[in-house]
CSV table of C-alpha atoms in Angstrom, one decimal:
chain,number,residue,atom,x,y,z
N,925,UNK,CA,4.2,-24.3,-64.5
N,926,UNK,CA,5.7,-23.5,-61.1
N,927,UNK,CA,3.3,-21.9,-58.6
N,928,UNK,CA,4.8,-19.9,-55.7
N,929,UNK,CA,3.0,-19.9,-52.5
N,930,UNK,CA,2.6,-16.5,-51.0
N,931,UNK,CA,4.1,-16.6,-47.3
N,932,UNK,CA,1.0,-16.4,-44.8
N,933,UNK,CA,0.4,-12.6,-43.1
N,934,UNK,CA,1.5,-12.8,-39.5
N,935,UNK,CA,-1.4,-13.0,-36.9
N,936,UNK,CA,-2.2,-9.9,-35.8
N,937,UNK,CA,-2.4,-9.4,-32.2
N,938,UNK,CA,-5.0,-7.0,-30.4
N,939,UNK,CA,-3.7,-4.2,-28.5
N,940,UNK,CA,-3.7,-4.5,-24.8
N,941,UNK,CA,-6.9,-2.1,-23.3
N,942,UNK,CA,-5.7,0.3,-20.5
N,943,UNK,CA,-7.4,-1.8,-18.0
N,944,UNK,CA,-5.7,-4.8,-19.2
N,945,UNK,CA,-2.4,-3.3,-18.9
N,946,UNK,CA,-3.3,-2.1,-15.4
N,947,UNK,CA,-4.4,-5.5,-13.8
N,948,UNK,CA,-1.1,-7.0,-15.5
N,949,UNK,CA,1.0,-4.3,-13.9
N,950,UNK,CA,-0.7,-4.6,-10.6
N,951,UNK,CA,-0.2,-8.6,-10.8
N,952,UNK,CA,3.4,-8.3,-11.5
N,953,UNK,CA,3.6,-5.8,-8.4
N,954,UNK,CA,2.8,-7.9,-6.0
N,955,UNK,CA,5.6,-10.0,-4.2
N,956,UNK,CA,5.8,-13.7,-5.0
N,957,UNK,CA,6.7,-16.0,-2.5
N,958,UNK,CA,7.9,-19.9,-3.8
N,959,UNK,CA,7.0,-22.8,-1.7
N,960,UNK,CA,7.6,-26.8,-1.9
N,961,UNK,CA,4.2,-28.5,-1.4
N,962,UNK,CA,3.5,-31.9,-0.2
N,963,UNK,CA,1.2,-34.4,1.6
N,964,UNK,CA,1.7,-35.9,4.9
N,965,UNK,CA,-0.9,-38.4,5.7
N,966,UNK,CA,-4.5,-36.6,4.2
N,967,UNK,CA,-3.0,-32.9,4.5
N,968,UNK,CA,-1.0,-30.6,2.3
N,969,UNK,CA,1.6,-28.6,3.6
N,970,UNK,CA,4.0,-26.0,2.2
N,971,UNK,CA,7.2,-24.7,3.0
N,972,UNK,CA,9.3,-21.7,1.9
N,973,UNK,CA,11.8,-22.9,-0.8
N,974,UNK,CA,14.5,-20.8,1.3
N,975,UNK,CA,14.0,-23.4,4.4
N,976,UNK,CA,14.1,-26.5,2.1
N,977,UNK,CA,17.6,-27.7,1.3
N,978,UNK,CA,16.5,-30.7,-1.1
N,979,UNK,CA,13.9,-33.5,-1.2
N,980,UNK,CA,15.0,-37.2,-1.1
N,981,UNK,CA,13.3,-40.7,-1.5
N,982,UNK,CA,12.8,-42.4,1.4
N,983,UNK,CA,16.3,-43.4,2.9
N,984,UNK,CA,17.6,-46.2,5.0
N,985,UNK,CA,16.0,-45.0,8.5
N,986,UNK,CA,17.8,-46.1,11.7
N,987,UNK,CA,15.2,-45.9,14.7
N,988,UNK,CA,16.0,-44.7,18.0
N,989,UNK,CA,15.2,-46.4,21.0
N,990,UNK,CA,12.8,-44.3,23.9
N,991,UNK,CA,12.2,-42.0,20.8
N,992,UNK,CA,8.5,-40.1,20.7
N,993,UNK,CA,6.1,-41.5,18.4
N,994,UNK,CA,6.5,-38.4,16.2
N,995,UNK,CA,10.3,-39.3,15.5
N,996,UNK,CA,10.5,-42.0,12.6
N,997,UNK,CA,13.8,-42.2,13.3
N,998,UNK,CA,17.4,-40.6,11.6
N,999,UNK,CA,19.2,-41.0,8.4
N,1000,UNK,CA,22.6,-40.2,7.0
N,1001,UNK,CA,22.8,-37.6,4.1
N,1002,UNK,CA,26.4,-37.4,2.7
N,1003,UNK,CA,28.0,-37.3,6.3
N,1004,UNK,CA,25.3,-35.6,8.0
N,1005,UNK,CA,22.7,-37.6,10.5
N,1006,UNK,CA,19.3,-35.7,9.9
N,1007,UNK,CA,16.2,-36.7,12.2
N,1008,UNK,CA,12.7,-37.3,10.4
N,1009,UNK,CA,9.6,-36.4,11.9
N,1010,UNK,CA,6.3,-37.5,11.1
N,1011,UNK,CA,3.9,-34.6,11.2
N,1012,UNK,CA,1.0,-36.8,10.1
N,1013,UNK,CA,1.3,-39.1,13.3
N,1014,UNK,CA,-2.0,-37.7,15.1
N,1015,UNK,CA,-3.4,-39.2,12.1
N,1016,UNK,CA,-2.7,-42.5,12.7
N,1017,UNK,CA,-0.6,-43.4,9.7
N,1018,UNK,CA,-0.7,-47.1,9.0
N,1019,UNK,CA,2.4,-48.8,10.5
N,1020,UNK,CA,2.6,-50.7,7.2
N,1021,UNK,CA,3.0,-47.7,4.8
N,1022,UNK,CA,6.4,-45.8,4.9
N,1023,UNK,CA,6.3,-42.3,3.4
N,1024,UNK,CA,7.9,-41.9,-0.3
N,1025,UNK,CA,9.9,-38.7,0.2
N,1026,UNK,CA,12.1,-36.7,3.1
N,1027,UNK,CA,11.7,-33.0,2.7
N,1028,UNK,CA,15.0,-32.0,4.2
N,1029,UNK,CA,14.7,-28.5,5.5
N,1030,UNK,CA,17.3,-26.2,8.0
N,1031,UNK,CA,17.1,-23.2,10.2
N,1032,UNK,CA,19.9,-21.1,11.7
N,1033,UNK,CA,20.6,-22.8,15.1
N,1034,UNK,CA,21.5,-21.3,18.3
N,1035,UNK,CA,24.9,-20.4,20.3
N,1036,UNK,CA,25.9,-24.5,20.2
N,1037,UNK,CA,24.8,-25.6,16.8
N,1038,UNK,CA,25.1,-23.5,13.9
N,1039,UNK,CA,22.3,-24.9,11.7
N,1040,UNK,CA,19.4,-27.2,13.1
N,1041,UNK,CA,18.3,-29.8,10.0
N,1042,UNK,CA,15.3,-32.1,10.0
N,1043,UNK,CA,13.6,-34.4,7.4
N,1044,UNK,CA,9.7,-34.1,7.2
N,1045,UNK,CA,8.2,-37.1,6.3
N,1046,UNK,CA,6.3,-36.7,2.8
N,1047,UNK,CA,3.8,-39.3,1.2
N,1048,UNK,CA,3.8,-37.5,-2.1
N,1049,UNK,CA,5.6,-34.0,-3.3
N,1050,UNK,CA,3.8,-31.7,-5.6
N,1051,UNK,CA,6.6,-29.3,-6.3
N,1052,UNK,CA,7.4,-25.9,-6.1
N,1053,UNK,CA,4.6,-23.4,-6.0
N,1054,UNK,CA,4.9,-19.5,-6.9
N,1055,UNK,CA,2.2,-17.1,-5.4
N,1056,UNK,CA,1.1,-13.6,-4.2
N,1057,UNK,CA,0.4,-12.4,-0.7
N,1058,UNK,CA,-3.5,-12.2,-1.3
N,1059,UNK,CA,-3.6,-16.1,-2.0
N,1060,UNK,CA,-1.9,-16.5,1.7
N,1061,UNK,CA,-4.5,-16.7,4.4
N,1062,UNK,CA,-2.9,-16.0,8.0
N,1063,UNK,CA,-4.9,-17.7,10.0
N,1064,UNK,CA,-3.7,-21.6,10.6
N,1065,UNK,CA,-6.1,-23.7,12.8
N,1066,UNK,CA,-5.2,-23.7,16.4
N,1067,UNK,CA,-4.8,-27.5,16.6
N,1068,UNK,CA,-1.9,-27.1,14.3
N,1069,UNK,CA,0.4,-24.8,16.2
N,1070,UNK,CA,3.3,-25.7,14.0
N,1071,UNK,CA,1.7,-23.8,11.2
N,1072,UNK,CA,1.4,-19.7,10.3
N,1073,UNK,CA,-1.3,-20.0,7.6
N,1074,UNK,CA,-2.5,-21.5,4.9
N,1075,UNK,CA,-2.5,-20.8,1.1
N,1076,UNK,CA,-4.5,-22.3,-1.7
N,1077,UNK,CA,-2.6,-24.7,-4.0
N,1078,UNK,CA,-4.8,-25.8,-6.8
N,1079,UNK,CA,-8.1,-26.8,-5.6
N,1080,UNK,CA,-7.3,-27.2,-1.9
N,1081,UNK,CA,-5.8,-25.4,1.1
N,1082,UNK,CA,-2.3,-26.1,2.1
N,1083,UNK,CA,-0.6,-25.4,5.5
N,1084,UNK,CA,2.2,-23.5,5.8
N,1085,UNK,CA,4.8,-24.6,7.7
N,1086,UNK,CA,6.8,-22.5,10.5
N,1087,UNK,CA,10.0,-24.4,10.6
N,1088,UNK,CA,11.0,-22.8,13.8
N,1089,UNK,CA,7.5,-23.6,15.4
N,1090,UNK,CA,8.0,-27.3,14.2
N,1091,UNK,CA,11.0,-28.0,15.7
N,1092,UNK,CA,9.4,-26.4,19.2
N,1093,UNK,CA,6.2,-28.5,18.5
N,1094,UNK,CA,8.4,-31.8,17.6
N,1095,UNK,CA,11.7,-31.3,19.6
N,1096,UNK,CA,14.3,-33.1,17.2
N,1097,UNK,CA,17.5,-34.4,18.4
N,1098,UNK,CA,20.4,-32.3,16.8
N,1099,UNK,CA,23.4,-34.4,16.0
């Protein structure tokens, strides 16, 4: 005797209440911003994804003579020379521990240069993170003039880098 099983009834979804619908609509209407989140030293930093060109593994770096302590050197990225800045140099990074990544960022240049590229030394890259305006705290500590604010990332705060200020605070050679 052949017994046929009846197909299972589809699971019924509960309708959304007007309050839940209102909350969803409000959440979707908030502008979202995307950031590349990384760690340099003990701190987390983030940079708008529109400023980030790419993230590369630690390259072969050429040291520059008589360069400031925050300038780790320069490297060749497909024919373009990119300086690498260590924004965690004030924490006394151990000299035997090299960062694992470089976050390559660019911003519009001035009358002489079309674009300014800078590499930021990163010990760990967490990936991209989307957030809405309310998660962004606008006041950064005064001790960090190259940051414009902070945002909550997972269980910690990440300093939001201002690329223009970063290049002012850590002047890099434009090659």
